[in-house]
GROMACS .gro file of N, CA, C and O in nm:
model
  472
    1GLN      N    1   4.421   1.959   2.565
    1GLN     CA    2   4.439   1.831   2.499
    1GLN      C    3   4.536   1.847   2.383
    1GLN      O    4   4.538   1.950   2.317
    2VAL      N    5   4.614   1.743   2.360
    2VAL     CA    6   4.708   1.741   2.249
    2VAL      C    7   4.637   1.690   2.125
    2VAL      O    8   4.567   1.589   2.129
    3GLN      N    9   4.657   1.760   2.015
    3GLN     CA   10   4.598   1.722   1.888
    3GLN      C   11   4.707   1.676   1.793
    3GLN      O   12   4.808   1.745   1.775
    4LEU      N   13   4.687   1.560   1.732
    4LEU     CA   14   4.779   1.506   1.634
    4LEU      C   15   4.709   1.502   1.499
    4LEU      O   16   4.603   1.441   1.486
    5VAL      N   17   4.767   1.566   1.401
    5VAL     CA   18   4.710   1.573   1.268
    5VAL      C   19   4.805   1.507   1.169
    5VAL      O   20   4.919   1.550   1.154
    6GLU      N   21   4.756   1.404   1.102
    6GLU     CA   22   4.836   1.327   1.009
    6GLU      C   23   4.803   1.364   0.865
    6GLU      O   24   4.691   1.406   0.833
    7SER      N   25   4.900   1.343   0.778
    7SER     CA   26   4.880   1.364   0.636
    7SER      C   27   4.981   1.281   0.559
    7SER      O   28   5.080   1.234   0.614
    8GLY      N   29   4.956   1.264   0.430
    8GLY     CA   30   5.051   1.199   0.343
    8GLY      C   31   5.014   1.060   0.296
    8GLY      O   32   5.084   1.002   0.213
    9GLY      N   33   4.907   1.004   0.348
    9GLY     CA   34   4.866   0.872   0.305
    9GLY      C   35   4.811   0.874   0.164
    9GLY      O   36   4.780   0.979   0.108
   10GLY      N   37   4.799   0.756   0.106
   10GLY     CA   38   4.746   0.746  -0.028
   10GLY      C   39   4.775   0.613  -0.090
   10GLY      O   40   4.813   0.517  -0.023
   11LEU      N   41   4.758   0.608  -0.221
   11LEU     CA   42   4.780   0.487  -0.299
   11LEU      C   43   4.913   0.497  -0.371
   11LEU      O   44   4.942   0.599  -0.435
   12VAL      N   45   4.993   0.393  -0.361
   12VAL     CA   46   5.122   0.390  -0.426
   12VAL      C   47   5.149   0.250  -0.479
   12VAL      O   48   5.100   0.151  -0.424
   13GLN      N   49   5.224   0.241  -0.587
   13GLN     CA   50   5.258   0.112  -0.644
   13GLN      C   51   5.371   0.045  -0.567
   13GLN      O   52   5.450   0.113  -0.501
   14PRO      N   53   5.378  -0.088  -0.571
   14PRO     CA   54   5.491  -0.155  -0.507
   14PRO      C   55   5.624  -0.100  -0.556
   14PRO      O   56   5.642  -0.075  -0.676
   15GLY      N   57   5.715  -0.081  -0.463
   15GLY     CA   58   5.844  -0.022  -0.494
   15GLY      C   59   5.845   0.129  -0.486
   15GLY      O   60   5.954   0.190  -0.492
   16GLY      N   61   5.730   0.189  -0.471
   16GLY     CA   62   5.720   0.333  -0.463
   16GLY      C   63   5.748   0.386  -0.325
   16GLY      O   64   5.782   0.312  -0.232
   17SER      N   65   5.733   0.518  -0.312
   17SER     CA   66   5.763   0.586  -0.187
   17SER      C   67   5.647   0.675  -0.145
   17SER      O   68   5.566   0.720  -0.227
   18LEU      N   69   5.641   0.699  -0.015
   18LEU     CA   70   5.539   0.784   0.042
   18LEU      C   71   5.598   0.847   0.168
   18LEU      O   72   5.679   0.784   0.237
   19ARG      N   73   5.556   0.969   0.198
   19ARG     CA   74   5.603   1.035   0.318
   19ARG      C   75   5.485   1.079   0.402
   19ARG      O   76   5.401   1.158   0.356
   20LEU      N   77   5.479   1.030   0.524
   20LEU     CA   78   5.375   1.066   0.617
   20LEU      C   79   5.423   1.176   0.711
   20LEU      O   80   5.541   1.180   0.747
   21SER      N   81   5.331   1.262   0.751
   21SER     CA   82   5.362   1.368   0.845
   21SER      C   83   5.260   1.368   0.957
   21SER      O   84   5.144   1.335   0.937
   22CYS      N   85   5.305   1.408   1.074
   22CYS     CA   86   5.217   1.420   1.189
   22CYS      C   87   5.261   1.540   1.270
   22CYS      O   88   5.375   1.546   1.316
   23ALA      N   89   5.170   1.635   1.287
   23ALA     CA   90   5.199   1.756   1.362
   23ALA      C   91   5.124   1.756   1.494
   23ALA      O   92   5.003   1.732   1.497
   24ALA      N   93   5.194   1.782   1.600
   24ALA     CA   94   5.135   1.790   1.733
   24ALA      C   95   5.111   1.936   1.769
   24ALA      O   96   5.199   2.020   1.752
   25SER      N   97   4.994   1.964   1.820
   25SER     CA   98   4.961   2.099   1.863
   25SER      C   99   4.899   2.097   2.001
   25SER      O  100   4.844   1.996   2.045
   26GLY      N  101   4.905   2.210   2.066
   26GLY     CA  102   4.853   2.224   2.201
   26GLY      C  103   4.953   2.299   2.286
   26GLY      O  104   5.047   2.360   2.236
   27SER      N  105   4.931   2.295   2.414
   27SER     CA  106   5.019   2.365   2.506
   27SER      C  107   5.024   2.292   2.638
   27SER      O  108   4.940   2.206   2.668
   28GLY      N  109   5.123   2.326   2.716
   28GLY     CA  110   5.135   2.268   2.848
   28GLY      C  111   5.187   2.126   2.850
   28GLY      O  112   5.158   2.052   2.944
   29PHE      N  113   5.262   2.090   2.747
   29PHE     CA  114   5.318   1.956   2.744
   29PHE      C  115   5.454   1.958   2.677
   29PHE      O  116   5.490   2.051   2.605
   30SER      N  117   5.529   1.855   2.702
   30SER     CA  118   5.654   1.830   2.632
   30SER      C  119   5.652   1.688   2.578
   30SER      O  120   5.602   1.597   2.644
   31ILE      N  121   5.704   1.671   2.459
   31ILE     CA  122   5.700   1.542   2.392
   31ILE      C  123   5.821   1.459   2.431
   31ILE      O  124   5.935   1.503   2.419
   32ASN      N  125   5.793   1.340   2.476
   32ASN     CA  126   5.900   1.244   2.504
   32ASN      C  127   5.935   1.162   2.381
   32ASN      O  128   6.052   1.145   2.348
   33THR      N  129   5.831   1.109   2.316
   33THR     CA  130   5.849   1.022   2.201
   33THR      C  131   5.734   1.042   2.103
   33THR      O  132   5.619   1.057   2.144
   34MET      N  133   5.765   1.039   1.975
   34MET     CA  134   5.663   1.033   1.872
   34MET      C  135   5.693   0.914   1.783
   34MET      O  136   5.809   0.877   1.763
   35GLY      N  137   5.588   0.855   1.730
   35GLY     CA  138   5.609   0.738   1.648
   35GLY      C  139   5.490   0.705   1.561
   35GLY      O  140   5.389   0.777   1.560
   36TRP      N  141   5.504   0.596   1.489
   36TRP     CA  142   5.401   0.550   1.398
   36TRP      C  143   5.367   0.405   1.427
   36TRP      O  144   5.456   0.322   1.449
   37TYR      N  145   5.238   0.377   1.425
   37TYR     CA  146   5.185   0.242   1.432
   37TYR      C  147   5.103   0.216   1.307
   37TYR      O  148   5.063   0.310   1.238
   38ARG      N  149   5.077   0.092   1.279
   38ARG     CA  150   4.991   0.060   1.166
   38ARG      C  151   4.904  -0.060   1.199
   38ARG      O  152   4.940  -0.143   1.281
   39GLN      N  153   4.790  -0.065   1.133
   39GLN     CA  154   4.697  -0.174   1.155
   39GLN      C  155   4.632  -0.212   1.022
   39GLN      O  156   4.564  -0.130   0.960
   40ALA      N  157   4.655  -0.335   0.981
   40ALA     CA  158   4.592  -0.389   0.862
   40ALA      C  159   4.460  -0.454   0.902
   40ALA      O  160   4.441  -0.495   1.017
   41PRO      N  161   4.366  -0.467   0.807
   41PRO     CA  162   4.238  -0.529   0.839
   41PRO      C  163   4.254  -0.667   0.900
   41PRO      O  164   4.326  -0.751   0.847
   42GLY      N  165   4.188  -0.689   1.012
   42GLY     CA  166   4.192  -0.818   1.078
   42GLY      C  167   4.319  -0.848   1.153
   42GLY      O  168   4.336  -0.960   1.203
   43LYS      N  169   4.409  -0.752   1.162
   43LYS     CA  170   4.535  -0.774   1.228
   43LYS      C  171   4.554  -0.680   1.345
   43LYS      O  172   4.487  -0.578   1.357
   44GLU      N  173   4.647  -0.717   1.430
   44GLU     CA  174   4.680  -0.636   1.547
   44GLU      C  175   4.754  -0.510   1.507
   44GLU      O  176   4.832  -0.509   1.411
   45ARG      N  177   4.730  -0.403   1.581
   45ARG     CA  178   4.807  -0.282   1.558
   45ARG      C  179   4.951  -0.305   1.602
   45ARG      O  180   4.976  -0.359   1.709
   46GLU      N  181   5.044  -0.266   1.517
   46GLU     CA  182   5.184  -0.290   1.545
   46GLU      C  183   5.265  -0.162   1.537
   46GLU      O  184   5.234  -0.072   1.459
   47ALA      N  185   5.369  -0.157   1.617
   47ALA     CA  186   5.460  -0.043   1.614
   47ALA      C  187   5.547  -0.051   1.490
   47ALA      O  188   5.597  -0.158   1.453
   48VAL      N  189   5.566   0.063   1.426
   48VAL     CA  190   5.646   0.072   1.304
   48VAL      C  191   5.780   0.139   1.331
   48VAL      O  192   5.886   0.086   1.299
   49ALA      N  193   5.775   0.258   1.389
   49ALA     CA  194   5.896   0.334   1.415
   49ALA      C  195   5.867   0.439   1.521
   49ALA      O  196   5.753   0.482   1.538
   50SER      N  197   5.970   0.481   1.590
   50SER     CA  198   5.956   0.585   1.690
   50SER      C  199   6.083   0.667   1.697
   50SER      O  200   6.191   0.622   1.655
   51ILE      N  201   6.069   0.787   1.751
   51ILE     CA  202   6.183   0.875   1.769
   51ILE      C  203   6.162   0.954   1.897
   51ILE      O  204   6.053   1.003   1.925
   52THR      N  205   6.266   0.966   1.976
   52THR     CA  206   6.259   1.041   2.100
   52THR      C  207   6.293   1.187   2.076
   52THR      O  208   6.342   1.226   1.970
   53SER      N  209   6.269   1.268   2.178
   53SER     CA  210   6.306   1.408   2.169
   53SER      C  211   6.457   1.426   2.155
   53SER      O  212   6.502   1.530   2.110
   54GLY      N  213   6.533   1.325   2.194
   54GLY     CA  214   6.677   1.326   2.175
   54GLY      C  215   6.721   1.263   2.045
   54GLY      O  216   6.840   1.241   2.025
   55ASP      N  217   6.625   1.233   1.957
   55ASP     CA  218   6.649   1.182   1.821
   55ASP      C  219   6.698   1.039   1.818
   55ASP      O  220   6.758   0.995   1.720
   56THR      N  221   6.671   0.963   1.922
   56THR     CA  222   6.696   0.821   1.918
   56THR      C  223   6.582   0.751   1.845
   56THR      O  224   6.465   0.771   1.877
   57THR      N  225   6.616   0.670   1.746
   57THR     CA  226   6.515   0.606   1.663
   57THR      C  227   6.508   0.457   1.687
   57THR      O  228   6.604   0.393   1.732
   58SER      N  229   6.392   0.401   1.655
   58SER     CA  230   6.369   0.259   1.667
   58SER      C  231   6.276   0.215   1.554
   58SER      O  232   6.184   0.288   1.518
   59TYR      N  233   6.300   0.096   1.499
   59TYR     CA  234   6.222   0.047   1.386
   59TYR      C  235   6.182  -0.098   1.407
   59TYR      O  236   6.255  -0.177   1.467
   60ALA      N  237   6.066  -0.131   1.354
   60ALA     CA  238   6.027  -0.271   1.346
   60ALA      C  239   6.117  -0.341   1.245
   60ALA      O  240   6.161  -0.282   1.146
   61ASP      N  241   6.144  -0.469   1.268
   61ASP     CA  242   6.230  -0.543   1.178
   61ASP      C  243   6.179  -0.543   1.035
   61ASP      O  244   6.257  -0.542   0.939
   62SER      N  245   6.047  -0.543   1.018
   62SER     CA  246   5.988  -0.551   0.887
   62SER      C  247   6.011  -0.427   0.801
   62SER      O  248   5.993  -0.433   0.679
   63VAL      N  249   6.049  -0.316   0.862
   63VAL     CA  250   6.065  -0.192   0.787
   63VAL      C  251   6.208  -0.139   0.790
   63VAL      O  252   6.237  -0.037   0.725
   64LYS      N  253   6.296  -0.204   0.862
   64LYS     CA  254   6.434  -0.158   0.869
   64LYS      C  255   6.497  -0.154   0.731
   64LYS      O  256   6.484  -0.247   0.652
   65GLY      N  257   6.566  -0.045   0.703
   65GLY     CA  258   6.628  -0.027   0.574
   65GLY      C  259   6.538   0.033   0.469
   65GLY      O  260   6.587   0.075   0.364
   66ARG      N  261   6.408   0.037   0.495
   66ARG     CA  262   6.313   0.091   0.399
   66ARG      C  263   6.246   0.219   0.450
   66ARG      O  264   6.218   0.309   0.370
   67PHE      N  265   6.218   0.225   0.578
   67PHE     CA  266   6.151   0.339   0.637
   67PHE      C  267   6.249   0.422   0.719
   67PHE      O  268   6.342   0.367   0.780
   68THR      N  269   6.227   0.551   0.722
   68THR     CA  270   6.308   0.642   0.801
   68THR      C  271   6.218   0.738   0.876
   68THR      O  272   6.134   0.804   0.815
   69ILE      N  273   6.234   0.744   1.007
   69ILE     CA  274   6.157   0.838   1.088
   69ILE      C  275   6.245   0.956   1.124
   69ILE      O  276   6.365   0.942   1.149
   70SER      N  277   6.185   1.074   1.126
   70SER     CA  278   6.258   1.195   1.160
   70SER      C  279   6.161   1.293   1.223
   70SER      O  280   6.039   1.272   1.221
   71ASN      N  281   6.213   1.401   1.278
   71ASN     CA  282   6.127   1.502   1.337
   71ASN      C  283   6.177   1.641   1.301
   71ASN      O  284   6.286   1.660   1.246
   72SER      N  285   6.092   1.739   1.331
   72SER     CA  286   6.127   1.877   1.304
   72SER      C  287   6.220   1.929   1.411
   72SER      O  288   6.239   1.869   1.517
   73ASN      N  289   6.279   2.046   1.383
   73ASN     CA  290   6.368   2.107   1.482
   73ASN      C  291   6.297   2.137   1.613
   73ASN      O  292   6.357   2.129   1.720
   74ALA      N  293   6.171   2.172   1.604
   74ALA     CA  294   6.092   2.202   1.724
   74ALA      C  295   6.042   2.076   1.793
   74ALA      O  296   5.981   2.087   1.899
   75LYS      N  297   6.063   1.962   1.734
   75LYS     CA  298   6.025   1.831   1.790
   75LYS      C  299   5.875   1.814   1.802
   75LYS      O  300   5.829   1.728   1.878
   76ASN      N  301   5.799   1.892   1.728
   76ASN     CA  302   5.653   1.882   1.734
   76ASN      C  303   5.592   1.821   1.608
   76ASN      O  304   5.470   1.814   1.598
   77THR      N  305   5.674   1.778   1.517
   77THR     CA  306   5.628   1.715   1.394
   77THR      C  307   5.716   1.594   1.366
   77THR      O  308   5.838   1.602   1.378
   78VAL      N  309   5.653   1.485   1.330
   78VAL     CA  310   5.726   1.364   1.298
   78VAL      C  311   5.694   1.323   1.155
   78VAL      O  312   5.580   1.339   1.108
   79PHE      N  313   5.794   1.271   1.086
   79PHE     CA  314   5.780   1.227   0.948
   79PHE      C  315   5.816   1.080   0.939
   79PHE      O  316   5.900   1.029   1.013
   80LEU      N  317   5.754   1.013   0.847
   80LEU     CA  318   5.789   0.876   0.815
   80LEU      C  319   5.809   0.865   0.665
   80LEU      O  320   5.712   0.869   0.589
   81GLN      N  321   5.934   0.855   0.624
   81GLN     CA  322   5.967   0.835   0.484
   81GLN      C  323   5.965   0.686   0.456
   81GLN      O  324   6.042   0.610   0.515
   82MET      N  325   5.877   0.644   0.367
   82MET     CA  326   5.859   0.504   0.336
   82MET      C  327   5.903   0.478   0.193
   82MET      O  328   5.842   0.529   0.098
   83ASN      N  329   6.008   0.401   0.178
   83ASN     CA  330   6.061   0.365   0.048
   83ASN      C  331   6.046   0.215   0.024
   83ASN      O  332   6.025   0.138   0.117
   84SER      N  333   6.059   0.177  -0.101
   84SER     CA  334   6.048   0.035  -0.139
   84SER      C  335   5.924  -0.029  -0.080
   84SER      O  336   5.929  -0.139  -0.022
   85LEU      N  337   5.813   0.038  -0.093
   85LEU     CA  338   5.689  -0.009  -0.033
   85LEU      C  339   5.643  -0.141  -0.093
   85LEU      O  340   5.659  -0.165  -0.213
   86GLU      N  341   5.588  -0.223  -0.009
   86GLU     CA  342   5.538  -0.355  -0.045
   86GLU      C  343   5.390  -0.364  -0.015
   86GLU      O  344   5.339  -0.291   0.071
   87PRO      N  345   5.318  -0.455  -0.082
   87PRO     CA  346   5.176  -0.472  -0.050
   87PRO      C  347   5.151  -0.501   0.098
   87PRO      O  348   5.046  -0.461   0.151
   88GLU      N  349   5.245  -0.567   0.162
   88GLU     CA  350   5.232  -0.598   0.304
   88GLU      C  351   5.235  -0.474   0.392
   88GLU      O  352   5.200  -0.481   0.510
   89ASP      N  353   5.277  -0.362   0.337
   89ASP     CA  354   5.277  -0.237   0.412
   89ASP      C  355   5.140  -0.170   0.414
   89ASP      O  356   5.122  -0.070   0.483
   90THR      N  357   5.046  -0.223   0.339
   90THR     CA  358   4.912  -0.166   0.334
   90THR      C  359   4.847  -0.172   0.472
   90THR      O  360   4.837  -0.279   0.532
   91ALA      N  361   4.804  -0.058   0.522
   91ALA     CA  362   4.745  -0.050   0.654
   91ALA      C  363   4.700   0.094   0.679
   91ALA      O  364   4.732   0.185   0.602
   92VAL      N  365   4.628   0.111   0.787
   92VAL     CA  366   4.604   0.245   0.840
   92VAL      C  367   4.720   0.278   0.932
   92VAL      O  368   4.750   0.202   1.024
   93TYR      N  369   4.784   0.389   0.907
   93TYR     CA  370   4.898   0.431   0.986
   93TYR      C  371   4.854   0.538   1.086
   93TYR      O  372   4.790   0.637   1.048
   94TYR      N  373   4.891   0.518   1.211
   94TYR     CA  374   4.852   0.606   1.319
   94TYR      C  375   4.973   0.673   1.380
   94TYR      O  376   5.072   0.607   1.412
   95CYS      N  377   4.964   0.802   1.398
   95CYS     CA  378   5.066   0.876   1.470
   95CYS      C  379   5.041   0.864   1.619
   95CYS      O  380   4.927   0.867   1.665
   96ASN      N  381   5.148   0.849   1.693
   96ASN     CA  382   5.141   0.838   1.838
   96ASN      C  383   5.240   0.934   1.900
   96ASN      O  384   5.351   0.951   1.851
   97ALA      N  385   5.198   0.995   2.010
   97ALA     CA  386   5.288   1.083   2.084
   97ALA      C  387   5.276   1.052   2.232
   97ALA      O  388   5.165   1.044   2.286
   98VAL      N  389   5.388   1.032   2.294
   98VAL     CA  390   5.395   1.016   2.439
   98VAL      C  391   5.444   1.147   2.496
   98VAL      O  392   5.554   1.192   2.464
   99VAL      N  393   5.360   1.209   2.578
   99VAL     CA  394   5.388   1.343   2.625
   99VAL      C  395   5.384   1.349   2.777
   99VAL      O  396   5.328   1.261   2.843
  100LYS      N  397   5.443   1.454   2.828
  100LYS     CA  398   5.441   1.480   2.971
  100LYS      C  399   5.358   1.606   2.996
  100LYS      O  400   5.391   1.714   2.948
  101ARG      N  401   5.249   1.589   3.070
  101ARG     CA  402   5.163   1.700   3.112
  101ARG      C  403   5.143   1.689   3.262
  101ARG      O  404   5.031   1.674   3.310
  102GLY      N  405   5.251   1.696   3.334
  102GLY     CA  406   5.248   1.666   3.475
  102GLY      C  407   5.258   1.517   3.501
  102GLY      O  408   5.303   1.476   3.609
  103TYR      N  409   5.216   1.439   3.405
  103TYR     CA  410   5.228   1.295   3.408
  103TYR      C  411   5.239   1.246   3.264
  103TYR      O  412   5.218   1.322   3.171
  104ILE      N  413   5.273   1.122   3.246
  104ILE     CA  414   5.294   1.066   3.114
  104ILE      C  415   5.161   1.019   3.057
  104ILE      O  416   5.085   0.946   3.122
  105VAL      N  417   5.131   1.060   2.934
  105VAL     CA  418   5.009   1.018   2.868
  105VAL      C  419   5.036   1.004   2.718
  105VAL      O  420   5.121   1.073   2.663
  106ALA      N  421   4.964   0.913   2.655
  106ALA     CA  422   4.980   0.888   2.513
  106ALA      C  423   4.861   0.942   2.435
  106ALA      O  424   4.746   0.931   2.480
  107TYR      N  425   4.888   0.999   2.319
  107TYR     CA  426   4.784   1.049   2.230
  107TYR      C  427   4.798   0.984   2.094
  107TYR      O  428   4.907   0.942   2.054
  108TRP      N  429   4.687   0.978   2.022
  108TRP     CA  430   4.682   0.914   1.892
  108TRP      C  431   4.622   1.006   1.787
  108TRP      O  432   4.529   1.083   1.814
  109GLY      N  433   4.673   0.997   1.667
  109GLY     CA  434   4.612   1.063   1.554
  109GLY      C  435   4.494   0.984   1.502
  109GLY      O  436   4.462   0.875   1.550
  110GLN      N  437   4.427   1.040   1.402
  110GLN     CA  438   4.306   0.976   1.349
  110GLN      C  439   4.337   0.862   1.253
  110GLN      O  440   4.247   0.782   1.223
  111GLY      N  441   4.458   0.853   1.206
  111GLY     CA  442   4.497   0.750   1.113
  111GLY      C  443   4.490   0.797   0.969
  111GLY      O  444   4.405   0.876   0.932
  112THR      N  445   4.581   0.746   0.889
  112THR     CA  446   4.582   0.776   0.746
  112THR      C  447   4.607   0.647   0.670
  112THR      O  448   4.693   0.567   0.706
  113GLN      N  449   4.529   0.626   0.566
  113GLN     CA  450   4.534   0.501   0.490
  113GLN      C  451   4.651   0.501   0.394
  113GLN      O  452   4.670   0.595   0.316
  114VAL      N  453   4.729   0.394   0.399
  114VAL     CA  454   4.835   0.370   0.303
  114VAL      C  455   4.803   0.241   0.230
  114VAL      O  456   4.787   0.136   0.292
  115THR      N  457   4.790   0.249   0.099
  115THR     CA  458   4.759   0.132   0.018
  115THR      C  459   4.868   0.113  -0.086
  115THR      O  460   4.897   0.205  -0.164
  116VAL      N  461   4.929  -0.004  -0.085
  116VAL     CA  462   5.035  -0.037  -0.180
  116VAL      C  463   4.981  -0.145  -0.272
  116VAL      O  464   4.962  -0.260  -0.231
  117SER      N  465   4.956  -0.109  -0.395
  117SER     CA  466   4.895  -0.201  -0.489
  117SER      C  467   4.921  -0.154  -0.631
  117SER      O  468   4.932  -0.035  -0.658
  118SER      N  469   4.931  -0.249  -0.722
  118SER     CA  470   4.943  -0.219  -0.863
  118SER      C  471   4.808  -0.223  -0.932
  118SER      O  472   4.796  -0.191  -1.049
   0.00000   0.00000   0.00000
């Protein structure tokens, strides 16, 4: 089984920055895409950003220009640099990995809380 471990969440003031990390561990798989989703209380989980093993990135309109997704050289760790944070960014952020283990399957991290408040 693939394990995704997230870190970097916390409390930050509006306009501040935060960097999330997600490390994938295990064996017998190759990563196609890693990304971040978020879910605020009472709201649907939404895609935030993703990056492929070929370093193609994609962003939700709400975070374009503020968030940057990147990965490690080994492609087993994904980062989300969040700048100019707004209260609307408050949510639980989940790491997602789409991997190939003979077939395509998606894995999820446990989630990390990001709270933007003064």
